[in-house]
mmCIF file of C-alpha atoms in Angstrom:
data_model
loop_
_atom_site.group_PDB
_atom_site.id
_atom_site.type_symbol
_atom_site.label_atom_id
_atom_site.label_comp_id
_atom_site.label_asym_id
_atom_site.label_seq_id
_atom_site.Cartn_x
_atom_site.Cartn_y
_atom_site.Cartn_z
ATOM 1 C CA MET A 20 -29.546 -0.962 -4.522
ATOM 2 C CA LYS A 21 -28.565 -3.235 -1.619
ATOM 3 C CA ILE A 22 -25.577 -5.390 -0.732
ATOM 4 C CA THR A 23 -26.575 -9.047 -0.946
ATOM 5 C CA GLN A 24 -23.206 -10.785 -0.573
ATOM 6 C CA LEU A 25 -19.755 -10.127 0.825
ATOM 7 C CA VAL A 26 -17.461 -12.828 -0.519
ATOM 8 C CA CYS A 27 -13.954 -13.284 0.916
ATOM 9 C CA GLN A 28 -11.434 -15.316 -1.093
ATOM 10 C CA ILE A 29 -7.887 -16.347 -0.184
ATOM 11 C CA LEU A 30 -5.427 -16.962 -3.017
ATOM 12 C CA ARG A 31 -1.893 -18.320 -2.754
ATOM 13 C CA ILE A 32 0.845 -19.066 -5.277
ATOM 14 C CA PRO A 33 2.222 -22.630 -5.275
ATOM 15 C CA SER A 34 5.596 -21.779 -3.715
ATOM 16 C CA VAL A 35 5.787 -19.347 -0.771
ATOM 17 C CA VAL A 36 9.292 -18.586 0.466
ATOM 18 C CA ALA A 37 10.561 -16.923 3.646
ATOM 19 C CA LYS A 38 11.002 -13.315 2.514
ATOM 20 C CA THR A 39 9.351 -9.961 3.199
ATOM 21 C CA ALA A 40 7.091 -9.884 0.141
ATOM 22 C CA SER A 41 3.303 -9.657 0.310
ATOM 23 C CA SER A 42 2.821 -10.727 -3.310
ATOM 24 C CA GLN A 43 2.827 -14.426 -2.496
ATOM 25 C CA ASP A 44 -0.768 -14.622 -1.271
ATOM 26 C CA ALA A 45 -3.821 -12.373 -1.356
ATOM 27 C CA VAL A 46 -7.206 -11.863 0.240
ATOM 28 C CA VAL A 47 -9.819 -10.603 -2.210
ATOM 29 C CA VAL A 48 -13.173 -9.182 -1.122
ATOM 30 C CA ARG A 49 -16.156 -8.999 -3.468
ATOM 31 C CA VAL A 50 -19.214 -6.879 -2.702
ATOM 32 C CA ARG A 51 -22.278 -7.991 -4.671
ATOM 33 C CA THR A 52 -25.636 -6.273 -4.988
ATOM 34 C CA ASP A 53 -29.217 -7.029 -5.956
ATOM 35 C CA THR A 54 -28.613 -5.175 -9.249
ATOM 36 C CA GLY A 55 -25.913 -7.608 -10.342
ATOM 37 C CA LEU A 56 -23.036 -5.162 -9.845
ATOM 38 C CA GLU A 57 -19.880 -6.358 -8.102
ATOM 39 C CA GLY A 58 -17.021 -4.396 -6.595
ATOM 40 C CA VAL A 59 -13.617 -5.891 -5.767
ATOM 41 C CA GLY A 60 -10.985 -4.981 -3.172
ATOM 42 C CA GLU A 61 -8.076 -6.464 -1.261
ATOM 43 C CA ALA A 62 -6.173 -6.079 2.001
ATOM 44 C CA ASP A 63 -2.457 -6.403 2.643
ATOM 45 C CA ALA A 64 -2.311 -8.483 5.828
ATOM 46 C CA SER A 65 -2.499 -12.148 6.730
ATOM 47 C CA PRO A 66 -5.343 -13.388 4.494
ATOM 48 C CA GLU A 67 -6.657 -15.791 7.112
ATOM 49 C CA VAL A 68 -6.811 -13.046 9.750
ATOM 50 C CA VAL A 69 -8.659 -10.703 7.381
ATOM 51 C CA LYS A 70 -11.062 -13.500 6.491
ATOM 52 C CA ALA A 71 -11.811 -14.060 10.186
ATOM 53 C CA ILE A 72 -12.707 -10.381 10.610
ATOM 54 C CA VAL A 73 -14.982 -10.487 7.586
ATOM 55 C CA ASP A 74 -16.614 -13.785 8.574
ATOM 56 C CA ALA A 75 -17.015 -13.278 12.335
ATOM 57 C CA PRO A 76 -20.627 -13.616 13.512
ATOM 58 C CA PHE A 77 -22.334 -11.054 15.715
ATOM 59 C CA SER A 78 -20.927 -11.086 19.237
ATOM 60 C CA HIS A 79 -22.239 -7.749 20.469
ATOM 61 C CA ASN A 80 -22.833 -4.258 19.097
ATOM 62 C CA ILE A 81 -19.146 -3.307 18.965
ATOM 63 C CA ALA A 82 -17.725 -6.741 18.143
ATOM 64 C CA CYS A 83 -19.221 -7.845 14.858
ATOM 65 C CA GLY A 84 -17.883 -9.284 11.616
ATOM 66 C CA LEU A 85 -17.869 -7.031 8.565
ATOM 67 C CA ARG A 86 -20.290 -9.154 6.545
ATOM 68 C CA GLU A 87 -22.947 -8.824 9.246
ATOM 69 C CA ILE A 88 -22.405 -5.051 9.272
ATOM 70 C CA VAL A 89 -22.785 -4.306 5.549
ATOM 71 C CA LEU A 90 -25.350 -6.837 4.280
ATOM 72 C CA GLY A 91 -28.542 -5.082 3.239
ATOM 73 C CA GLU A 92 -26.872 -1.662 3.088
ATOM 74 C CA ASN A 93 -26.662 0.762 0.163
ATOM 75 C CA PRO A 94 -23.103 0.338 -1.221
ATOM 76 C CA LEU A 95 -22.965 3.928 -2.507
ATOM 77 C CA GLU A 96 -22.901 5.332 1.038
ATOM 78 C CA THR A 97 -19.191 4.727 1.496
ATOM 79 C CA GLU A 98 -18.508 7.274 4.244
ATOM 80 C CA ARG A 99 -21.446 6.102 6.361
ATOM 81 C CA LEU A 100 -20.489 2.453 5.907
ATOM 82 C CA TRP A 101 -16.871 3.202 6.884
ATOM 83 C CA GLN A 102 -18.100 4.831 10.097
ATOM 84 C CA LYS A 103 -20.511 1.968 10.740
ATOM 85 C CA MET A 104 -17.768 -0.639 10.295
ATOM 86 C CA TYR A 105 -15.438 1.399 12.512
ATOM 87 C CA ARG A 106 -18.014 1.652 15.296
ATOM 88 C CA ARG A 107 -19.241 -1.939 15.149
ATOM 89 C CA THR A 108 -15.704 -3.430 15.279
ATOM 90 C CA MET A 109 -14.461 -1.280 18.155
ATOM 91 C CA TYR A 110 -13.361 -4.285 20.206
ATOM 92 C CA PHE A 111 -11.390 -5.774 17.302
ATOM 93 C CA GLY A 112 -8.638 -3.124 17.417
ATOM 94 C CA ARG A 113 -8.540 0.418 16.082
ATOM 95 C CA THR A 114 -5.364 0.817 14.019
ATOM 96 C CA SER A 115 -4.315 -2.572 12.704
ATOM 97 C CA VAL A 116 -5.677 -5.550 10.776
ATOM 98 C CA THR A 117 -9.313 -4.647 11.461
ATOM 99 C CA ILE A 118 -8.816 -1.416 9.519
ATOM 100 C CA ALA A 119 -7.029 -3.357 6.758
ATOM 101 C CA ALA A 120 -10.051 -5.651 6.450
ATOM 102 C CA MET A 121 -12.299 -2.584 6.348
ATOM 103 C CA ALA A 122 -10.016 -1.160 3.654
ATOM 104 C CA ALA A 123 -10.657 -4.198 1.439
ATOM 105 C CA VAL A 124 -14.414 -3.740 1.793
ATOM 106 C CA ASP A 125 -14.076 0.016 1.247
ATOM 107 C CA MET A 126 -11.995 -0.510 -1.904
ATOM 108 C CA ALA A 127 -14.664 -2.856 -3.232
ATOM 109 C CA LEU A 128 -17.415 -0.334 -2.405
ATOM 110 C CA TRP A 129 -15.617 2.429 -4.312
ATOM 111 C CA ASP A 130 -15.028 0.072 -7.246
ATOM 112 C CA LEU A 131 -18.731 -0.711 -7.253
ATOM 113 C CA LYS A 132 -19.647 2.967 -6.930
ATOM 114 C CA GLY A 133 -17.503 3.831 -9.936
ATOM 115 C CA LYS A 134 -19.130 1.081 -11.984
ATOM 116 C CA HIS A 135 -22.601 2.258 -10.923
ATOM 117 C CA PHE A 136 -21.935 5.821 -12.092
ATOM 118 C CA GLY A 137 -19.747 4.801 -15.031
ATOM 119 C CA GLU A 138 -16.817 6.846 -13.695
ATOM 120 C CA PRO A 139 -13.221 6.122 -12.643
ATOM 121 C CA ILE A 140 -12.618 6.371 -8.920
ATOM 122 C CA HIS A 141 -10.246 9.316 -9.294
ATOM 123 C CA ARG A 142 -13.171 11.379 -10.620
ATOM 124 C CA LEU A 143 -15.316 10.406 -7.633
ATOM 125 C CA LEU A 144 -12.436 11.501 -5.377
ATOM 126 C CA GLY A 145 -12.493 14.970 -6.932
ATOM 127 C CA GLY A 146 -10.496 14.574 -10.132
ATOM 128 C CA LYS A 147 -7.001 13.539 -11.131
ATOM 129 C CA LEU A 148 -4.188 16.079 -11.173
ATOM 130 C CA HIS A 149 -1.794 13.722 -12.973
ATOM 131 C CA ALA A 150 -2.578 11.556 -16.016
ATOM 132 C CA ARG A 151 0.634 9.570 -15.555
ATOM 133 C CA ILE A 152 3.229 9.345 -12.813
ATOM 134 C CA LYS A 153 6.919 8.487 -12.778
ATOM 135 C CA ALA A 154 7.248 4.943 -11.410
ATOM 136 C CA TYR A 155 10.025 3.420 -9.379
ATOM 137 C CA ALA A 156 10.828 -0.271 -9.553
ATOM 138 C CA SER A 157 10.369 -1.672 -6.049
ATOM 139 C CA ILE A 158 12.360 -4.807 -5.244
ATOM 140 C CA LEU A 159 14.284 -6.471 -2.423
ATOM 141 C CA PHE A 160 18.045 -6.126 -1.939
ATOM 142 C CA GLY A 161 20.385 -8.769 -3.239
ATOM 143 C CA ARG A 162 22.591 -10.724 -0.826
ATOM 144 C CA ASP A 163 25.432 -8.220 -1.201
ATOM 145 C CA GLY A 164 26.495 -5.139 -3.112
ATOM 146 C CA ARG A 165 27.373 -6.998 -6.290
ATOM 147 C CA GLU A 166 24.050 -8.811 -6.508
ATOM 148 C CA THR A 167 22.189 -5.596 -5.668
ATOM 149 C CA ALA A 168 24.067 -3.786 -8.450
ATOM 150 C CA ASP A 169 22.974 -6.483 -10.894
ATOM 151 C CA ILE A 170 19.344 -6.064 -9.772
ATOM 152 C CA ALA A 171 19.534 -2.290 -10.212
ATOM 153 C CA THR A 172 21.098 -2.665 -13.656
ATOM 154 C CA ARG A 173 18.330 -5.021 -14.728
ATOM 155 C CA TRP A 174 15.567 -2.548 -13.905
ATOM 156 C CA ARG A 175 17.455 0.438 -15.293
ATOM 157 C CA GLU A 176 17.789 -1.434 -18.567
ATOM 158 C CA ALA A 177 14.061 -2.219 -18.399
ATOM 159 C CA GLY A 178 13.383 1.520 -18.619
ATOM 160 C CA TYR A 179 13.005 2.598 -14.982
ATOM 161 C CA GLN A 180 14.630 5.888 -14.035
ATOM 162 C CA ALA A 181 13.992 5.261 -10.321
ATOM 163 C CA LEU A 182 14.567 2.237 -8.087
ATOM 164 C CA LYS A 183 13.945 1.214 -4.498
ATOM 165 C CA CYS A 184 15.780 -1.632 -2.806
ATOM 166 C CA GLY A 185 14.767 -2.771 0.633
ATOM 167 C CA TRP A 186 14.732 -5.107 3.607
ATOM 168 C CA GLU A 187 16.942 -8.126 4.113
ATOM 169 C CA PRO A 188 19.922 -8.247 4.578
ATOM 170 C CA MET A 189 20.063 -4.562 5.595
ATOM 171 C CA GLY A 190 20.815 -4.145 9.301
ATOM 172 C CA THR A 191 23.394 -6.948 9.436
ATOM 173 C CA SER A 192 26.370 -4.573 9.785
ATOM 174 C CA GLU A 193 27.389 -1.048 8.835
ATOM 175 C CA ALA A 194 29.804 -2.366 6.236
ATOM 176 C CA LEU A 195 27.150 -4.473 4.500
ATOM 177 C CA ASP A 196 24.556 -1.687 4.750
ATOM 178 C CA VAL A 197 26.866 0.727 2.947
ATOM 179 C CA GLU A 198 27.881 -1.938 0.425
ATOM 180 C CA LEU A 199 24.237 -2.588 -0.470
ATOM 181 C CA VAL A 200 23.492 1.099 -1.055
ATOM 182 C CA GLU A 201 26.672 1.671 -3.041
ATOM 183 C CA GLY A 202 25.868 -1.383 -5.150
ATOM 184 C CA ALA A 203 22.373 -0.095 -5.873
ATOM 185 C CA ARG A 204 23.763 3.298 -6.899
ATOM 186 C CA ARG A 205 26.412 1.693 -9.104
ATOM 187 C CA GLY A 206 23.838 -0.427 -10.919
ATOM 188 C CA LEU A 207 21.248 2.332 -11.280
ATOM 189 C CA GLY A 208 23.588 5.066 -12.415
ATOM 190 C CA GLU A 209 22.204 8.602 -12.220
ATOM 191 C CA GLY A 210 18.561 7.665 -11.541
ATOM 192 C CA THR A 211 16.474 8.275 -8.432
ATOM 193 C CA LEU A 212 17.555 5.847 -5.691
ATOM 194 C CA LEU A 213 15.346 5.027 -2.701
ATOM 195 C CA ILE A 214 16.430 2.870 0.232
ATOM 196 C CA ASP A 215 14.034 0.918 2.466
ATOM 197 C CA ALA A 216 15.761 -0.177 5.668
ATOM 198 C CA GLY A 217 12.917 -2.343 6.951
ATOM 199 C CA CYS A 218 12.686 -0.998 10.549
ATOM 200 C CA VAL A 219 16.104 -2.244 11.694
ATOM 201 C CA TRP A 220 17.835 0.519 13.713
ATOM 202 C CA ASP A 221 17.549 2.824 16.689
ATOM 203 C CA ALA A 222 17.482 6.558 15.949
ATOM 204 C CA ARG A 223 21.199 7.251 16.458
ATOM 205 C CA THR A 224 22.256 4.345 14.259
ATOM 206 C CA ALA A 225 19.758 5.469 11.637
ATOM 207 C CA LEU A 226 21.290 8.942 11.659
ATOM 208 C CA ARG A 227 24.770 7.485 11.067
ATOM 209 C CA ARG A 228 23.421 5.405 8.176
ATOM 210 C CA ALA A 229 21.621 8.432 6.710
ATOM 211 C CA GLN A 230 24.896 10.354 6.769
ATOM 212 C CA ARG A 231 26.710 7.531 4.979
ATOM 213 C CA PHE A 232 23.906 6.939 2.478
ATOM 214 C CA ALA A 233 23.801 10.646 1.621
ATOM 215 C CA GLU A 234 27.121 10.067 -0.136
ATOM 216 C CA SER A 235 25.199 7.888 -2.610
ATOM 217 C CA ASN A 236 22.649 10.669 -3.187
ATOM 218 C CA ILE A 237 19.532 8.754 -2.108
ATOM 219 C CA GLU A 238 16.125 10.397 -2.525
ATOM 220 C CA TRP A 239 14.791 9.046 0.778
ATOM 221 C CA LEU A 240 15.530 6.624 3.607
ATOM 222 C CA GLU A 241 12.430 4.580 4.331
ATOM 223 C CA GLU A 242 11.393 3.055 7.651
ATOM 224 C CA PRO A 243 14.765 3.123 9.384
ATOM 225 C CA LEU A 244 13.036 2.836 12.804
ATOM 226 C CA ARG A 245 10.240 0.753 14.281
ATOM 227 C CA GLU A 246 6.924 1.894 12.874
ATOM 228 C CA ASP A 247 5.577 3.040 16.259
ATOM 229 C CA ASP A 248 8.656 5.067 17.253
ATOM 230 C CA VAL A 249 7.064 8.440 16.553
ATOM 231 C CA GLU A 250 9.444 10.344 18.832
ATOM 232 C CA GLY A 251 12.402 8.665 17.146
ATOM 233 C CA TYR A 252 11.138 9.738 13.727
ATOM 234 C CA VAL A 253 10.686 13.336 14.889
ATOM 235 C CA TRP A 254 14.248 13.342 16.270
ATOM 236 C CA LEU A 255 15.689 11.729 13.125
ATOM 237 C CA ARG A 256 13.856 13.868 10.594
ATOM 238 C CA ASP A 257 15.143 17.038 12.269
ATOM 239 C CA ARG A 258 18.757 15.833 11.855
ATOM 240 C CA SER A 259 18.895 13.620 8.774
ATOM 241 C CA PRO A 260 20.697 14.896 5.639
ATOM 242 C CA VAL A 261 18.246 12.850 3.514
ATOM 243 C CA PRO A 262 14.427 12.829 3.550
ATOM 244 C CA ILE A 263 12.744 10.288 5.828
ATOM 245 C CA ALA A 264 9.788 8.236 4.571
ATOM 246 C CA ALA A 265 7.427 5.860 6.364
ATOM 247 C CA GLY A 266 3.781 4.915 6.784
ATOM 248 C CA GLU A 267 3.329 1.718 4.781
ATOM 249 C CA GLY A 268 2.325 -0.309 7.824
ATOM 250 C CA GLU A 269 -0.175 2.224 9.154
ATOM 251 C CA CYS A 270 -3.843 1.290 8.935
ATOM 252 C CA GLY A 271 -6.196 4.231 8.682
ATOM 253 C CA ARG A 272 -6.296 7.824 9.828
ATOM 254 C CA GLU A 273 -5.839 7.125 13.542
ATOM 255 C CA ALA A 274 -2.558 5.327 12.890
ATOM 256 C CA PHE A 275 -1.309 8.231 10.752
ATOM 257 C CA ARG A 276 -2.532 10.946 13.102
ATOM 258 C CA PRO A 277 0.479 11.074 15.494
ATOM 259 C CA LEU A 278 2.949 11.034 12.586
ATOM 260 C CA ILE A 279 1.129 13.908 10.890
ATOM 261 C CA ASP A 280 0.498 15.898 14.064
ATOM 262 C CA ARG A 281 4.188 15.726 15.001
ATOM 263 C CA ARG A 282 5.359 16.341 11.408
ATOM 264 C CA ALA A 283 7.507 13.271 11.872
ATOM 265 C CA LEU A 284 8.146 12.481 8.189
ATOM 266 C CA ASP A 285 9.110 14.071 4.902
ATOM 267 C CA VAL A 286 7.223 11.496 2.814
ATOM 268 C CA TYR A 287 4.021 9.779 4.001
ATOM 269 C CA GLN A 288 3.461 6.420 2.322
ATOM 270 C CA VAL A 289 -0.185 5.360 2.196
ATOM 271 C CA ASP A 290 -1.217 1.818 1.330
ATOM 272 C CA LEU A 291 -4.753 1.679 -0.095
ATOM 273 C CA SER A 292 -5.030 -1.970 0.952
ATOM 274 C CA ARG A 293 -4.587 -0.872 4.588
ATOM 275 C CA CYS A 294 -6.415 2.457 4.520
ATOM 276 C CA GLY A 295 -9.083 2.218 1.833
ATOM 277 C CA PHE A 296 -10.144 5.185 -0.255
ATOM 278 C CA THR A 297 -12.196 6.749 2.517
ATOM 279 C CA ASP A 298 -9.378 7.161 5.025
ATOM 280 C CA ALA A 299 -6.715 7.689 2.337
ATOM 281 C CA ALA A 300 -8.636 10.755 1.165
ATOM 282 C CA TYR A 301 -8.624 12.116 4.721
ATOM 283 C CA ILE A 302 -4.890 11.418 5.110
ATOM 284 C CA ARG A 303 -4.190 13.128 1.786
ATOM 285 C CA GLY A 304 -5.830 16.306 3.031
ATOM 286 C CA ARG A 305 -3.962 16.293 6.328
ATOM 287 C CA VAL A 306 -0.547 15.673 4.764
ATOM 288 C CA GLU A 307 -1.043 18.324 2.099
ATOM 289 C CA GLU A 308 -2.099 20.720 4.842
ATOM 290 C CA ILE A 309 1.311 20.435 6.548
ATOM 291 C CA GLY A 310 3.227 20.705 3.270
ATOM 292 C CA ALA A 311 4.726 17.202 3.296
ATOM 293 C CA ARG A 312 4.830 14.795 0.342
ATOM 294 C CA LEU A 313 2.690 11.735 -0.374
ATOM 295 C CA CYS A 314 3.491 8.468 -2.091
ATOM 296 C CA ASN A 315 1.646 5.191 -2.358
ATOM 297 C CA HIS A 316 2.839 1.902 -0.916
ATOM 298 C CA CYS A 317 1.983 -1.212 -2.902
ATOM 299 C CA TYR A 318 3.603 -4.641 -2.864
ATOM 300 C CA THR A 319 0.587 -6.832 -3.551
ATOM 301 C CA SER A 320 -1.517 -7.182 -6.712
ATOM 302 C CA PRO A 321 -2.842 -5.076 -9.613
ATOM 303 C CA LEU A 322 -5.976 -4.377 -7.548
ATOM 304 C CA THR A 323 -4.041 -2.269 -5.066
ATOM 305 C CA ALA A 324 -1.793 -0.901 -7.808
ATOM 306 C CA ALA A 325 -4.863 0.405 -9.648
ATOM 307 C CA ALA A 326 -6.391 1.740 -6.425
ATOM 308 C CA SER A 327 -3.117 3.488 -5.619
ATOM 309 C CA LEU A 328 -3.019 5.156 -9.028
ATOM 310 C CA HIS A 329 -6.544 6.513 -8.660
ATOM 311 C CA TRP A 330 -5.736 7.969 -5.229
ATOM 312 C CA LEU A 331 -2.220 9.187 -5.969
ATOM 313 C CA SER A 332 -3.350 10.946 -9.126
ATOM 314 C CA THR A 333 -5.536 13.190 -6.936
ATOM 315 C CA CYS A 334 -2.605 14.164 -4.676
ATOM 316 C CA ARG A 335 -1.351 17.659 -5.388
ATOM 317 C CA ASP A 336 2.381 16.972 -5.249
ATOM 318 C CA ALA A 337 2.501 13.323 -6.350
ATOM 319 C CA PHE A 338 5.979 12.688 -7.714
ATOM 320 C CA LEU A 339 6.621 8.931 -7.610
ATOM 321 C CA PHE A 340 4.572 5.727 -7.805
ATOM 322 C CA GLU A 341 5.705 2.500 -6.155
ATOM 323 C CA ASP A 342 5.644 -0.192 -8.832
ATOM 324 C CA CYS A 343 6.280 -3.634 -7.360
ATOM 325 C CA VAL A 344 8.379 -5.660 -9.802
ATOM 326 C CA GLU A 345 8.423 -8.817 -7.694
ATOM 327 C CA ASP A 346 8.231 -11.795 -10.063
ATOM 328 C CA SER A 347 4.980 -13.265 -8.765
ATOM 329 C CA PRO A 348 1.980 -14.665 -10.669
ATOM 330 C CA LEU A 349 -0.313 -12.686 -8.356
ATOM 331 C CA ARG A 350 1.385 -9.492 -9.430
ATOM 332 C CA HIS A 351 1.133 -10.244 -13.137
ATOM 333 C CA GLU A 352 -1.918 -12.466 -13.685
ATOM 334 C CA LEU A 353 -4.620 -11.662 -11.115
ATOM 335 C CA THR A 354 -6.297 -9.154 -13.444
ATOM 336 C CA THR A 355 -6.824 -9.262 -17.180
ATOM 337 C CA GLU A 356 -5.341 -5.755 -17.487
ATOM 338 C CA LYS A 357 -1.674 -5.093 -16.792
ATOM 339 C CA VAL A 358 -0.938 -2.367 -14.227
ATOM 340 C CA GLN A 359 2.764 -1.824 -14.785
ATOM 341 C CA ALA A 360 5.036 1.010 -15.854
ATOM 342 C CA VAL A 361 6.204 1.398 -19.459
ATOM 343 C CA ASP A 362 9.552 3.149 -19.929
ATOM 344 C CA GLY A 363 9.484 4.256 -16.312
ATOM 345 C CA TRP A 364 6.034 5.915 -16.365
ATOM 346 C CA ILE A 365 2.634 4.525 -15.422
ATOM 347 C CA ASP A 366 -0.753 5.682 -16.707
ATOM 348 C CA VAL A 367 -3.740 6.320 -14.448
ATOM 349 C CA PRO A 368 -6.740 4.092 -15.364
ATOM 350 C CA ASP A 369 -9.788 5.856 -16.799
ATOM 351 C CA ALA A 370 -12.268 2.964 -16.977
ATOM 352 C CA PRO A 371 -15.141 2.874 -14.429
ATOM 353 C CA GLY A 372 -14.315 1.901 -10.866
ATOM 354 C CA LEU A 373 -10.802 0.549 -10.356
ATOM 355 C CA GLY A 374 -10.502 0.028 -14.093
ATOM 356 C CA VAL A 375 -9.321 -3.573 -13.759
ATOM 357 C CA THR A 376 -11.152 -6.915 -13.836
ATOM 358 C CA LEU A 377 -10.285 -10.170 -12.144
ATOM 359 C CA ASN A 378 -8.905 -13.030 -14.207
ATOM 360 C CA GLU A 379 -11.431 -15.609 -13.016
ATOM 361 C CA GLU A 380 -9.438 -18.553 -14.358
ATOM 362 C CA PHE A 381 -6.429 -17.441 -12.322
ATOM 363 C CA VAL A 382 -8.617 -16.960 -9.227
ATOM 364 C CA ALA A 383 -10.091 -20.445 -9.557
ATOM 365 C CA ALA A 384 -6.638 -22.003 -10.016
ATOM 366 C CA HIS A 385 -5.155 -20.320 -6.914
ATOM 367 C CA LEU A 386 -8.166 -20.272 -4.583
ATOM 368 C CA ILE A 387 -7.556 -22.002 -1.264
ATOM 369 C CA ALA A 388 -10.472 -20.656 0.804
ATOM 370 C CA GLU A 389 -13.714 -18.844 0.210
ATOM 371 C CA SER A 390 -16.639 -17.658 2.303
ATOM 372 C CA GLY A 391 -19.738 -15.568 1.925
ATOM 373 C CA ARG A 392 -21.766 -17.353 -0.740
ATOM 374 C CA LYS A 393 -25.457 -17.958 -0.095
#
């Protein structure tokens, strides 16, 4: 079996607004073979930038587009192809969007591998430890405490026992920060409350906020600092009264390595659309080795949601699943199968590969760019 095509498609919903939500557009990668099998994956990054990395022609041996690297290869050799892509894109950057583009290809390769063997990806990863996982509704803050309370109430009434609110307008002032968290707690009631700060503070300010937020009994404080402030995270985790979570923006094992080596976090959040299955499996082993907890990050489409479930189900201490509840057509209509929690719990797919199929009518209606067809 050989790879004959690597197709890169960019999709976008009709109305994109200025907010921190990566469910408004998508870049989908399809790996096709001479046997007729196709695997599908996606990356969470600027679709046009990912497409450029996939499409780039050969420049030299360590600056080559991903399509050039994988055409003609055996798609079942996922580890070797990951290493080949990593080596041949060395001059593209080692821990950022290049790895995210690789992750999309890797996800598609694993999807294809599962279809070839007739097995779900979690079985190829070693076997699931959890058949279903408690899900938290992941959504942005409201404009103030009252609106945030209404949002939390809505998702509690929808059956979620856990909720995460994040990003804007947190960081505006201490008073508003506390108001937002108190509003979320008021609306959620006794459930599990997670707070995502969105990388807005220095370490000392983050510690003061953690102390105030502890009064609302939050389960974790996510990304209070800049993503690359490893020393700040080490300092904060040692002092914070609440667990510290981060990792969603990290692309691949090299980006996670300093956080893991320094034991900088309580919860390591791995996004399959930035790490792929190959590096996510490595990260899982390293994090479990140091006794920390793992959670997925997912704010894109059902492709990454399904991928996250396969991976997270193989994590020893998996305890929560991030379930994006952003009201976006990409989140709800990209695949024919729904990947969403029911009564606060989400089932792990058992069909071959990712266990989801693209809604081709939706793809055709939202396609704005495509490359890779012969």
